[in-house]
PDB file of C-alpha atoms and ligand atoms in Angstrom:
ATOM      1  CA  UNK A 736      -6.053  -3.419  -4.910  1.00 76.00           C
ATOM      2  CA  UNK A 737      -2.662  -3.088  -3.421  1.00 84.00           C
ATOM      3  CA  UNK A 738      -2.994  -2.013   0.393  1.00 89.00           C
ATOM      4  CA  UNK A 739      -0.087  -0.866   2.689  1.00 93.00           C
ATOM      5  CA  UNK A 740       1.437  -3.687   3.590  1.00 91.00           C
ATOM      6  CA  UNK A 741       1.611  -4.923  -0.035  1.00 89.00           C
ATOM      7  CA  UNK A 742       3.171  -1.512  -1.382  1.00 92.00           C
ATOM      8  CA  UNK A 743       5.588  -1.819   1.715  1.00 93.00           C
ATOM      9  CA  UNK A 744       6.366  -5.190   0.846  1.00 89.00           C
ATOM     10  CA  UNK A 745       7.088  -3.859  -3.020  1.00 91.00           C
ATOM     11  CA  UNK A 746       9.139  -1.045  -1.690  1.00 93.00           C
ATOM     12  CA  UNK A 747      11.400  -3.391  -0.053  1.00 90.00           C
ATOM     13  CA  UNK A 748      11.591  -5.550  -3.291  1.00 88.00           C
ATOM     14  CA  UNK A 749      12.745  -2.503  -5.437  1.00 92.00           C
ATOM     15  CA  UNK A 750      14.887  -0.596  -2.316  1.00 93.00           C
ATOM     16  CA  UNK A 751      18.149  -2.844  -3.403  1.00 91.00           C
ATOM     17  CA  UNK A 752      17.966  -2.361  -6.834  1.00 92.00           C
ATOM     18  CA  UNK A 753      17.424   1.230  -6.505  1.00 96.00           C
ATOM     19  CA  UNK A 754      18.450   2.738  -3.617  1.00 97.00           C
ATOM     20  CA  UNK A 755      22.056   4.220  -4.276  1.00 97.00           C
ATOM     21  CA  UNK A 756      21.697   3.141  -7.979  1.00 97.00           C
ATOM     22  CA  UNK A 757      22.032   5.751 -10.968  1.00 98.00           C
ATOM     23  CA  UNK A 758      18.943   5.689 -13.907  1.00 98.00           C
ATOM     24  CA  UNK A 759      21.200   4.922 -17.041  1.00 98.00           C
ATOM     25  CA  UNK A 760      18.211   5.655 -19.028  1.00 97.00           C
ATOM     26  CA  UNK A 761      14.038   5.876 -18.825  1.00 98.00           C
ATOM     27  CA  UNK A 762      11.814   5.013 -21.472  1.00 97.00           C
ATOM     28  CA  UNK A 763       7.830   5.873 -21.002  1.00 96.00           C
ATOM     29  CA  UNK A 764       5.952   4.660 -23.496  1.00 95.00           C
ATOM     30  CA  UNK A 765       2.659   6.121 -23.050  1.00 94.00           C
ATOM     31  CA  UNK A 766       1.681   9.762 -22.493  1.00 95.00           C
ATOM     32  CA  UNK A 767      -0.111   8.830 -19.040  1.00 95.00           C
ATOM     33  CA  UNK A 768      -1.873   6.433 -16.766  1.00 94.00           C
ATOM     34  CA  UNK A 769      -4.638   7.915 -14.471  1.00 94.00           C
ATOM     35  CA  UNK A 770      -2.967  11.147 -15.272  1.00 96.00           C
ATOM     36  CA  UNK A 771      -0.521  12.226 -17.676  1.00 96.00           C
ATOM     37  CA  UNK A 772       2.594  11.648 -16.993  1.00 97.00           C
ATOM     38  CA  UNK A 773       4.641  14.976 -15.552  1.00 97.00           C
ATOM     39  CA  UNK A 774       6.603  16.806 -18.805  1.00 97.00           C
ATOM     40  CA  UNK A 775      10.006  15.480 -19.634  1.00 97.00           C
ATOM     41  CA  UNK A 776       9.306  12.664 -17.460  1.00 98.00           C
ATOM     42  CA  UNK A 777      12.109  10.068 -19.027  1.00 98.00           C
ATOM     43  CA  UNK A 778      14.711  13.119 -19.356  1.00 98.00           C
ATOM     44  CA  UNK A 779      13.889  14.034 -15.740  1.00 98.00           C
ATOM     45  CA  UNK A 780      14.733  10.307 -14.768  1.00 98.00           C
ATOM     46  CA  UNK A 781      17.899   9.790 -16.830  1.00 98.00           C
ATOM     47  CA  UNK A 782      20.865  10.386 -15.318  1.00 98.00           C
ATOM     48  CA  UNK A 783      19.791  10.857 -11.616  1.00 98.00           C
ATOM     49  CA  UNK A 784      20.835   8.430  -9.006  1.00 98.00           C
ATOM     50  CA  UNK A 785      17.953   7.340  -6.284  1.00 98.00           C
ATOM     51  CA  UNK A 786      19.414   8.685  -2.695  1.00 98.00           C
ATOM     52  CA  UNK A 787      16.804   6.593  -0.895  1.00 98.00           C
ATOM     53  CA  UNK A 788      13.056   4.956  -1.253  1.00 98.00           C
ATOM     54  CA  UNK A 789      10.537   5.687   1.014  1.00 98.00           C
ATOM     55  CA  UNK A 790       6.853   5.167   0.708  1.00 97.00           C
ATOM     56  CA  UNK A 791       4.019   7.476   2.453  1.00 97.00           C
ATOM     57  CA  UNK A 792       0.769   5.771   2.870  1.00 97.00           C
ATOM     58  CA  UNK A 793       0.280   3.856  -0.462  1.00 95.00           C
ATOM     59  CA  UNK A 794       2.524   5.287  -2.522  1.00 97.00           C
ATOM     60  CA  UNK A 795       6.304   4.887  -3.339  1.00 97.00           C
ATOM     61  CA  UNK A 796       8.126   7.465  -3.581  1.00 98.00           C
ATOM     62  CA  UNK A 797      11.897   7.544  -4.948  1.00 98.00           C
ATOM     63  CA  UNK A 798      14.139  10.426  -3.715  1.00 98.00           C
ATOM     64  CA  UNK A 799      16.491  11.659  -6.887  1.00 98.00           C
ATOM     65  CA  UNK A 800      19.395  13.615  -6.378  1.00 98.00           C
ATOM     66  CA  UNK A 801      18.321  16.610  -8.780  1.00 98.00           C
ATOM     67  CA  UNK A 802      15.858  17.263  -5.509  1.00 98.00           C
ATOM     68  CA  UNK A 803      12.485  16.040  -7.473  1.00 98.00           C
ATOM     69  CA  UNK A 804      10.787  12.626  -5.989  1.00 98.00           C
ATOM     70  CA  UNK A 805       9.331   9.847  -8.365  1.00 98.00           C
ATOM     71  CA  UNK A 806       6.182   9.197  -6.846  1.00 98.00           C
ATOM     72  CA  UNK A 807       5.206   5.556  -7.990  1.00 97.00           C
ATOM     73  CA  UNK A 808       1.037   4.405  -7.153  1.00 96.00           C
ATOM     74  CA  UNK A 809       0.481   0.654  -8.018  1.00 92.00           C
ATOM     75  CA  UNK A 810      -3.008   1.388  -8.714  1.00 90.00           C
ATOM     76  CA  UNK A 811      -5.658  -1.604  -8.837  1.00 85.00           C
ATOM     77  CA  UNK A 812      -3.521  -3.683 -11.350  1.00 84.00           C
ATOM     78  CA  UNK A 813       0.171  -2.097 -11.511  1.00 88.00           C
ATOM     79  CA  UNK A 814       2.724  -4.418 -10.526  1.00 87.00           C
ATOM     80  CA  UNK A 815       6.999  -3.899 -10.284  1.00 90.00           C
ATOM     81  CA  UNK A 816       8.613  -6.645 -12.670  1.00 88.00           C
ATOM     82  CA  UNK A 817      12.499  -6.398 -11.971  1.00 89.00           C
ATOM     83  CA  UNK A 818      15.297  -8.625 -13.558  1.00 87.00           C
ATOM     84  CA  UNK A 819      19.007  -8.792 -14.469  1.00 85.00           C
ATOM     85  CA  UNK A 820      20.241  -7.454 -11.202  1.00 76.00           C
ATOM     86  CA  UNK A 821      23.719  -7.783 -11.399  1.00 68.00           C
ATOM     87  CA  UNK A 822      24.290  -8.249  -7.203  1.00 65.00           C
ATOM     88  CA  UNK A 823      21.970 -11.233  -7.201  1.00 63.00           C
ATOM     89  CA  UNK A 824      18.341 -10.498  -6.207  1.00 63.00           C
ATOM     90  CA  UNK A 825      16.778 -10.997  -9.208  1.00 60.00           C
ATOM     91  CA  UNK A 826      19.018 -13.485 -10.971  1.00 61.00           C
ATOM     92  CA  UNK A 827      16.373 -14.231 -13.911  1.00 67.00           C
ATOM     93  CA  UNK A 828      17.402 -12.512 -17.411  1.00 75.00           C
ATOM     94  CA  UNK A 829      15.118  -9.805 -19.015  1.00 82.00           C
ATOM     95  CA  UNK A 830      12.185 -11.414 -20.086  1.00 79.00           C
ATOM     96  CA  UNK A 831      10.817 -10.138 -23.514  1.00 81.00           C
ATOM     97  CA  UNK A 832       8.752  -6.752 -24.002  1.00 84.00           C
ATOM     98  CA  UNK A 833       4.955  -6.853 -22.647  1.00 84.00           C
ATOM     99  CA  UNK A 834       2.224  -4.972 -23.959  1.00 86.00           C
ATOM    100  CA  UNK A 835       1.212  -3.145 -20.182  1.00 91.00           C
ATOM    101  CA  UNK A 836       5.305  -2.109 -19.966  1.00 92.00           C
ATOM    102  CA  UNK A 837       4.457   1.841 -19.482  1.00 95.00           C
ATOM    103  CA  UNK A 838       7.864   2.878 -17.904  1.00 97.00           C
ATOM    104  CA  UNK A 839      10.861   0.765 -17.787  1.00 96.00           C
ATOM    105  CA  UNK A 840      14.281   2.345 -15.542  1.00 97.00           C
ATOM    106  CA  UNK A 841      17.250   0.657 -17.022  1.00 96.00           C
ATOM    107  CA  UNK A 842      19.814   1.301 -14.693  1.00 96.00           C
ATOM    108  CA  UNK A 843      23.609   1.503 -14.689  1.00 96.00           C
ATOM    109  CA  UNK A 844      23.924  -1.397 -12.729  1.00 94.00           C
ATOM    110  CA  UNK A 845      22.351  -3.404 -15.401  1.00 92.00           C
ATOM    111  CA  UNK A 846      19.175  -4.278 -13.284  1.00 93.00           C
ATOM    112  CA  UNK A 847      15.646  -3.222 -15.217  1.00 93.00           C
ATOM    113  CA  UNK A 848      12.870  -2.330 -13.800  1.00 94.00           C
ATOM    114  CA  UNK A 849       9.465  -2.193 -15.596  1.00 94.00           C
ATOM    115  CA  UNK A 850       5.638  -0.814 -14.338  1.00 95.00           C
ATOM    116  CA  UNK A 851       3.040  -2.776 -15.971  1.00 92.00           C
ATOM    117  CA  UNK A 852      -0.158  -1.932 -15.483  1.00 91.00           C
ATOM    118  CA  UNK A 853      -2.930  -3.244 -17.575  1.00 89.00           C
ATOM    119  CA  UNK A 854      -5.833  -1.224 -16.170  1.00 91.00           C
ATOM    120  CA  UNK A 855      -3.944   1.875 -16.175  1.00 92.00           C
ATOM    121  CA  UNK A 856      -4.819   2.804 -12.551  1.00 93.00           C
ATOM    122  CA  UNK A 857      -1.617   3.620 -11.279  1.00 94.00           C
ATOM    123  CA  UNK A 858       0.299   6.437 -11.582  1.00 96.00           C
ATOM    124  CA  UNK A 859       3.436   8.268 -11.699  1.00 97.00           C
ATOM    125  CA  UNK A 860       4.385  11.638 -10.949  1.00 98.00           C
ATOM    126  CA  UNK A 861       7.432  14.004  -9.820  1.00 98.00           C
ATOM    127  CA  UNK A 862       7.491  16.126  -6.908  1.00 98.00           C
ATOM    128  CA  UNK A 863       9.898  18.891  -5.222  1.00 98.00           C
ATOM    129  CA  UNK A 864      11.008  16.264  -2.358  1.00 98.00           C
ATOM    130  CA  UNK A 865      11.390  19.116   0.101  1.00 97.00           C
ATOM    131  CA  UNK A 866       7.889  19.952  -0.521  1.00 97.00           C
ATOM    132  CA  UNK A 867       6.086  16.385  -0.944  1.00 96.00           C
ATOM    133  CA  UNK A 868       3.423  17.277   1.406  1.00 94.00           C
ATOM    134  CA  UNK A 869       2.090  20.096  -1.076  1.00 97.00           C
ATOM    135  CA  UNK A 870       0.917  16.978  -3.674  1.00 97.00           C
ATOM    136  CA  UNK A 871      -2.228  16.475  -4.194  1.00 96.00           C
ATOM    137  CA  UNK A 872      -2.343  12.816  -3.285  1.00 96.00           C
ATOM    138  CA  UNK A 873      -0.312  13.761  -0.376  1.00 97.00           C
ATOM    139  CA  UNK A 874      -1.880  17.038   0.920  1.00 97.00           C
ATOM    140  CA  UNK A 875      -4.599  15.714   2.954  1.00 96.00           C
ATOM    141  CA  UNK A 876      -3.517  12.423   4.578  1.00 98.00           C
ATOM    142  CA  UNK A 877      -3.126  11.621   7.778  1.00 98.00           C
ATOM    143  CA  UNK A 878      -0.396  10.080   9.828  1.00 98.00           C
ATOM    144  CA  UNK A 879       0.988   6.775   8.871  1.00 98.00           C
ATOM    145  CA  UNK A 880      -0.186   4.047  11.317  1.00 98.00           C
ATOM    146  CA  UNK A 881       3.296   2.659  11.569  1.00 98.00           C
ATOM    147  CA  UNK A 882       4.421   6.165  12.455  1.00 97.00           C
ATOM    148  CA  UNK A 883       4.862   8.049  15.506  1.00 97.00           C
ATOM    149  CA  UNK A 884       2.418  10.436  15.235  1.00 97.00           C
ATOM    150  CA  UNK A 885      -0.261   7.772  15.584  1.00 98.00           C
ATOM    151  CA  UNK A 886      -0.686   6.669  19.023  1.00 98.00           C
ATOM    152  CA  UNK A 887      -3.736   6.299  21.416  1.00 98.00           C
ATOM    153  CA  UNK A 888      -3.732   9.694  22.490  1.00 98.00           C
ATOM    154  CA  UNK A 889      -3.968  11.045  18.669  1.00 98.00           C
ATOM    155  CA  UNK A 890      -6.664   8.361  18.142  1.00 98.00           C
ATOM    156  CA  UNK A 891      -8.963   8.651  20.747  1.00 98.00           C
ATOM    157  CA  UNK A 892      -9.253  12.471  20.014  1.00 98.00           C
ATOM    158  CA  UNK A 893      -9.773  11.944  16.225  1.00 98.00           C
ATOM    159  CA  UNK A 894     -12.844   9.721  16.660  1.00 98.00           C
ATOM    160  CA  UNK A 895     -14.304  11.612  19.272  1.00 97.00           C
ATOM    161  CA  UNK A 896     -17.322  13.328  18.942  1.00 96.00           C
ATOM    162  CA  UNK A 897     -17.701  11.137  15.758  1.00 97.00           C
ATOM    163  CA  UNK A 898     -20.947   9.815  14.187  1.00 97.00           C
ATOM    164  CA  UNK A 899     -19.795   7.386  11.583  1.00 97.00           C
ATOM    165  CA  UNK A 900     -19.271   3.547  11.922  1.00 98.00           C
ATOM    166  CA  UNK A 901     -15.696   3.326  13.334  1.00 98.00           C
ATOM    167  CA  UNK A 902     -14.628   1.103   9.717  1.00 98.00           C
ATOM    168  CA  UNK A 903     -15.554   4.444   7.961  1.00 97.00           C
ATOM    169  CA  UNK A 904     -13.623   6.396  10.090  1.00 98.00           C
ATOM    170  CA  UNK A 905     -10.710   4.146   9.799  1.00 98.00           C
ATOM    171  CA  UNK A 906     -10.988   4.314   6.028  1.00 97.00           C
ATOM    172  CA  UNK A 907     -10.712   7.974   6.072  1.00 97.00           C
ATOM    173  CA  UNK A 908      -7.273   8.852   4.951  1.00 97.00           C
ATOM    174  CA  UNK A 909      -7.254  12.262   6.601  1.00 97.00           C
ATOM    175  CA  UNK A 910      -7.759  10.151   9.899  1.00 98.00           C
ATOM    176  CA  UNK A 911      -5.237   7.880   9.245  1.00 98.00           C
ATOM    177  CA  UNK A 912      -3.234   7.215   6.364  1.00 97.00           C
ATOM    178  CA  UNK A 913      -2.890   4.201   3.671  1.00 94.00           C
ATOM    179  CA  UNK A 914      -5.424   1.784   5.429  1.00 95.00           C
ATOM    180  CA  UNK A 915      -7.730  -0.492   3.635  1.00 93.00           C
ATOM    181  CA  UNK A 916     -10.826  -2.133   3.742  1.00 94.00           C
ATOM    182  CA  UNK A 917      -8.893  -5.474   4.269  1.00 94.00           C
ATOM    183  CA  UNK A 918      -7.274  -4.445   6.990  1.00 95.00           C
ATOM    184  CA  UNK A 919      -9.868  -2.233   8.894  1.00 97.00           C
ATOM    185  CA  UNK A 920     -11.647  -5.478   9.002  1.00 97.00           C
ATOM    186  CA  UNK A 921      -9.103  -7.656  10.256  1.00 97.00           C
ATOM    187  CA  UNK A 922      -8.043  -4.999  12.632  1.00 98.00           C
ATOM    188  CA  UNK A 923     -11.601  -4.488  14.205  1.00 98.00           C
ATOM    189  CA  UNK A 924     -11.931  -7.986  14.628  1.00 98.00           C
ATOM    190  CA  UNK A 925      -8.890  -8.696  16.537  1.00 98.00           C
ATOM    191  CA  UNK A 926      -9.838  -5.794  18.494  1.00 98.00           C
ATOM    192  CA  UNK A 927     -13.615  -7.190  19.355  1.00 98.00           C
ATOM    193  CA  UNK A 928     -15.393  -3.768  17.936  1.00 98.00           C
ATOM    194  CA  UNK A 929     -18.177  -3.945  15.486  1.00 98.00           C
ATOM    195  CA  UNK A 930     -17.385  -2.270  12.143  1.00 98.00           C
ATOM    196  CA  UNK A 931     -20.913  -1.039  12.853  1.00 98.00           C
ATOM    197  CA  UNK A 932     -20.236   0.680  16.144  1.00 98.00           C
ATOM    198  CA  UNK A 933     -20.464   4.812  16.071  1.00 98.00           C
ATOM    199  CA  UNK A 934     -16.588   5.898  16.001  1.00 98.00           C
ATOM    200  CA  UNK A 935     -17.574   8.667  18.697  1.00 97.00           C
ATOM    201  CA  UNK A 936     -19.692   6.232  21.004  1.00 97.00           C
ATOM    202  CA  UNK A 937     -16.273   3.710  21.912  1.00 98.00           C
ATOM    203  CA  UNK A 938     -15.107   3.982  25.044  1.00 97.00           C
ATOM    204  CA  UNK A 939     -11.795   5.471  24.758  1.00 97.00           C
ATOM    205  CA  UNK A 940      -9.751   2.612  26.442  1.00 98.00           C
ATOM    206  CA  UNK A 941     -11.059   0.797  23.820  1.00 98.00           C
ATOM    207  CA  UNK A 942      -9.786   2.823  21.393  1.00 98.00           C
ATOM    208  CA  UNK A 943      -6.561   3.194  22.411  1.00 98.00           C
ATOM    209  CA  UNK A 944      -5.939  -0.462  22.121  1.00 97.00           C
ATOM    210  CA  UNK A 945      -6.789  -0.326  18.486  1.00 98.00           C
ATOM    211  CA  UNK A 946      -3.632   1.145  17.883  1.00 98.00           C
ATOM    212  CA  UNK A 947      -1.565  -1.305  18.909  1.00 98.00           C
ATOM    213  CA  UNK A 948      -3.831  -4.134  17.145  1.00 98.00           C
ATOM    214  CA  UNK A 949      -4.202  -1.941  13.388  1.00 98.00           C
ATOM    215  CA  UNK A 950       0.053  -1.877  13.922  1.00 98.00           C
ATOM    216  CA  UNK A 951       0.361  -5.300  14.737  1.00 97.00           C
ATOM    217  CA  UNK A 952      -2.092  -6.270  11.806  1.00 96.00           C
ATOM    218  CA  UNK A 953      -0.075  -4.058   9.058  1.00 95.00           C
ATOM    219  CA  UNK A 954       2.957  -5.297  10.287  1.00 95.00           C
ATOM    220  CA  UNK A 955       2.126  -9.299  10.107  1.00 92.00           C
ATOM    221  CA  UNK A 956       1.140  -8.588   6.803  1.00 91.00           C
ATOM    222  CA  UNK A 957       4.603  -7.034   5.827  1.00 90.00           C
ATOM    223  CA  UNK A 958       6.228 -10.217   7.922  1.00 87.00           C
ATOM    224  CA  UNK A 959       4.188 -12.409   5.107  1.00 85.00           C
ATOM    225  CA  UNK A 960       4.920 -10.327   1.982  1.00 81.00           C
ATOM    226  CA  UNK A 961       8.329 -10.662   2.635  1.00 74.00           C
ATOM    227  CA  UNK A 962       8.559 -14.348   2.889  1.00 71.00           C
ATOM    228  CA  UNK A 963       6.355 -14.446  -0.602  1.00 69.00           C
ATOM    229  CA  UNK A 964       8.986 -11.722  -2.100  1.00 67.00           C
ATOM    230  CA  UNK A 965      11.759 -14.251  -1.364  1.00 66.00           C
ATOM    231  CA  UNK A 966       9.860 -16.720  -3.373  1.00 61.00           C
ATOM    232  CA  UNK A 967       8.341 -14.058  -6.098  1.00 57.00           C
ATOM    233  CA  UNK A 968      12.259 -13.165  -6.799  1.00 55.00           C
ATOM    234  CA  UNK A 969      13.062 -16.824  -7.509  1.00 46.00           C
ATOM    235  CA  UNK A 970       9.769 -17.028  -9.318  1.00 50.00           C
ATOM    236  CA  UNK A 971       9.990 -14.459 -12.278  1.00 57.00           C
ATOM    237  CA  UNK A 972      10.860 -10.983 -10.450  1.00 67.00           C
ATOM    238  CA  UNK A 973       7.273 -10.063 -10.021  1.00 72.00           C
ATOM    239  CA  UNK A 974       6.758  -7.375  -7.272  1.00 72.00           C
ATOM    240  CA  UNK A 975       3.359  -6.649  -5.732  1.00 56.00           C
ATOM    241  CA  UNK A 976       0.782  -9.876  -6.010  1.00 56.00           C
ATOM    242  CA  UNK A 977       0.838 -12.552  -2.868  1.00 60.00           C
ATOM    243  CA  UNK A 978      -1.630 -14.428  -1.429  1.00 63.00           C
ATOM    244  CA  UNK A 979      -2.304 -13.969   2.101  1.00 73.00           C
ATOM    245  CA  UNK A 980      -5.041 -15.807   4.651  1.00 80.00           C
ATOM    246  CA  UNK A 981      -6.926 -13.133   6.710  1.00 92.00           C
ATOM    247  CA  UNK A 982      -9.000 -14.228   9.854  1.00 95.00           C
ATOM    248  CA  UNK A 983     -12.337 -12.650   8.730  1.00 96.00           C
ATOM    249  CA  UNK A 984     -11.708 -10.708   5.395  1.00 95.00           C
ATOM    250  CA  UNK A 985     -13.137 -12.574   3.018  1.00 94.00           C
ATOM    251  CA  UNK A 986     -14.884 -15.772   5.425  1.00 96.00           C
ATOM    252  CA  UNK A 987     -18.523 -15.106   5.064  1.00 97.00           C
ATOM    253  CA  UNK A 988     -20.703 -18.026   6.652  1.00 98.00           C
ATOM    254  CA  UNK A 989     -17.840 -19.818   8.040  1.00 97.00           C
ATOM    255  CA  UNK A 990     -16.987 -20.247  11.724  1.00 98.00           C
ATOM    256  CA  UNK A 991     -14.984 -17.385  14.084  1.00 98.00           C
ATOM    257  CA  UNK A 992     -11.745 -17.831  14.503  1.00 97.00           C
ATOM    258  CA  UNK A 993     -11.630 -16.442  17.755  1.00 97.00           C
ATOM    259  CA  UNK A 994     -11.134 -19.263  21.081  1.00 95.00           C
ATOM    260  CA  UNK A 995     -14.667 -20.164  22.655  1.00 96.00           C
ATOM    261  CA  UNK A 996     -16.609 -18.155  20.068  1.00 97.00           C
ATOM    262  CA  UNK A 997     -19.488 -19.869  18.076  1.00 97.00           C
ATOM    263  CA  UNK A 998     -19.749 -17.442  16.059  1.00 98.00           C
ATOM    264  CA  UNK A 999     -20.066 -17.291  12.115  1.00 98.00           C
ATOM    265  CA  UNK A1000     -18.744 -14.842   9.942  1.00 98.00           C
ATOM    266  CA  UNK A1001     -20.966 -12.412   8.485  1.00 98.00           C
ATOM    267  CA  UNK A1002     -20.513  -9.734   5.209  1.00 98.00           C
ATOM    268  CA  UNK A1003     -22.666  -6.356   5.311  1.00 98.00           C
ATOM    269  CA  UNK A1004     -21.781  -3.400   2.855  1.00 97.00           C
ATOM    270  CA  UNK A1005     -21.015  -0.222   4.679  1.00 96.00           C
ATOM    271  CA  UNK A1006     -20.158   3.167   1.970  1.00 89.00           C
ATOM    272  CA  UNK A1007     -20.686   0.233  -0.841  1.00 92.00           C
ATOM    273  CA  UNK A1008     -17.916  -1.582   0.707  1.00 94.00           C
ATOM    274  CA  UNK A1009     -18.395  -5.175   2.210  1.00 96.00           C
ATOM    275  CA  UNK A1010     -17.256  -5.540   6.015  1.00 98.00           C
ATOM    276  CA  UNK A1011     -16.718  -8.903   7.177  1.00 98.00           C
ATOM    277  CA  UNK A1012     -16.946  -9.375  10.844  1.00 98.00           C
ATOM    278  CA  UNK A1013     -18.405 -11.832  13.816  1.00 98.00           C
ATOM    279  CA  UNK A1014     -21.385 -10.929  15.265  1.00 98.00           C
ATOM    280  CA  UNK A1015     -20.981 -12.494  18.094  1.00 98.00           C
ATOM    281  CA  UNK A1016     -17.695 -11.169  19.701  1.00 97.00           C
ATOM    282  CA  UNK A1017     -17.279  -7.925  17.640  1.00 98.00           C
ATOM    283  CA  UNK A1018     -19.406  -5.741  19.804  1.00 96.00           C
TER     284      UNK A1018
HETATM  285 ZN1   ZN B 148     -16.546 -14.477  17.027  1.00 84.12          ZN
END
């Protein structure tokens, strides 16, 4: 499943190809994914040029100038496929029709762009942009954790008082928006807190420099997405899959990564979700 830094990372991929570029035509070839798809959908699309591409939490979403928003969500299995853009990123030709191709922009400047999504998790919808926040998917979350509006202060005061295991609170998009289980993980463990540990019980100082970790984490991630996107676009034109190495996500019974720690990596399922994390210096 996509998480921020990978829909970032995908966002980027698409921004040149689409940012400032007209929709020549859209063809959707299915009446929905999760949900149908709004009404009028491809004549809504055709015709409108993209004024800029922005993404809120883990969804893309494409400003038009008729004043609507394409909101794009990757889903478990949606990925981005774009080729036969004309200024060079994606050099490759179009490759031949595939059978999870549910939207495909062809736009004037001859680049394509195509949503495949075999498990049909994704979705797309269209918005008033003036009045994104009103969406349903967008209604409730909380501030983005590359954002402004989430700093220590705001932190400390939205765990406190707080009875759930600080990884639940950190998965709780109201709290904070667009983080993952991946990340939670790798973000508690750089900051030395249990995934365990009561939200409301950490001292605040403690707390406080979670933000700056949970930033740094996200943003490393976005550092190594882009380097794979340089080799994706030479690759085939594929937007959205990339292998990264995480420093506890995923490690079960092998060592801590951390300097003078013995530890060993352990997995537990918290809210049916598995948290990886040392024992030993994640207190
Ligand atoms: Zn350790």
């Amino acid at each position: 499943m996509p998480e921020l830094p990978e829909v970032e990372t995908v966002r980027r991929g698409l921004a040149p190809v689409m940012e400032g570029h007209r929709i020549a035509r859209a063809q959707v070839n299915r009446p929905d994914l999760r949900w149908p798809f709004p009404r009028d959908m491809a004549a809504r699309l055709t015709g409108r040029r993209v004024e800029a591409l922005r993404r809120r939490s883990k969804y893309i979403l494409a400003d038009l100038d008729s004043g609507e928003s394409l909101l794009i969500h990757l889903g478990m299995s949606g990925r981005m496929q774009v080729s036969g853009d004309p200024l060079g990123h994606f050099a490759h030709a179009h490759a031949a029709p595939e059978k999870h191709d549910h939207v495909i922009l062809e736009m004037e400047s001859g680049a394509r762009i195509i949503f495949n999504d075999p498990r049909r998790f994704g979705a797309m919808d269209l918005l008033p942009t003036a009045n994104q926040e009103a969406h349903k998917l967008l209604a409730s979350l909380g501030p983005e954790p590359l954002g402004n509006a989430f700093d220590e202060l705001y932190l400390v005061s939205a765990l406190r008082g707080r009875g759930t295991p600080i990884k639940s609170a950190l998965l709780d998009q109201r709290i904070v928006a667009g983080l993952g289980n991946i990340y939670v993980c790798e973000a508690l463990y750089r900051a030395r807190i249990s995934p365990r540990r009561r939200a409301g019980r950490i001292a605040a100082a403690r707390v406080a420099a979670l933000v700056p970790v949970i930033r740094q984490v996200l943003l490393d991630a976005i550092d190594a997405g882009g380097s794979s996107l340089r080799d994706h676009r030479q690759a085939n034109g594929d937007l959205g899959y990339f292998q990264h190495s995480f420093d506890v996500y995923g490690r079960e019974g092998s060592a801590c990564r951390t300097e003078g720690c013995a530890g060993t990596v352990r997995r537990i399922t918290q809210s049916a979700r598995s948290s990886f994390y040392c024992p030993r210096c994640q207190r």
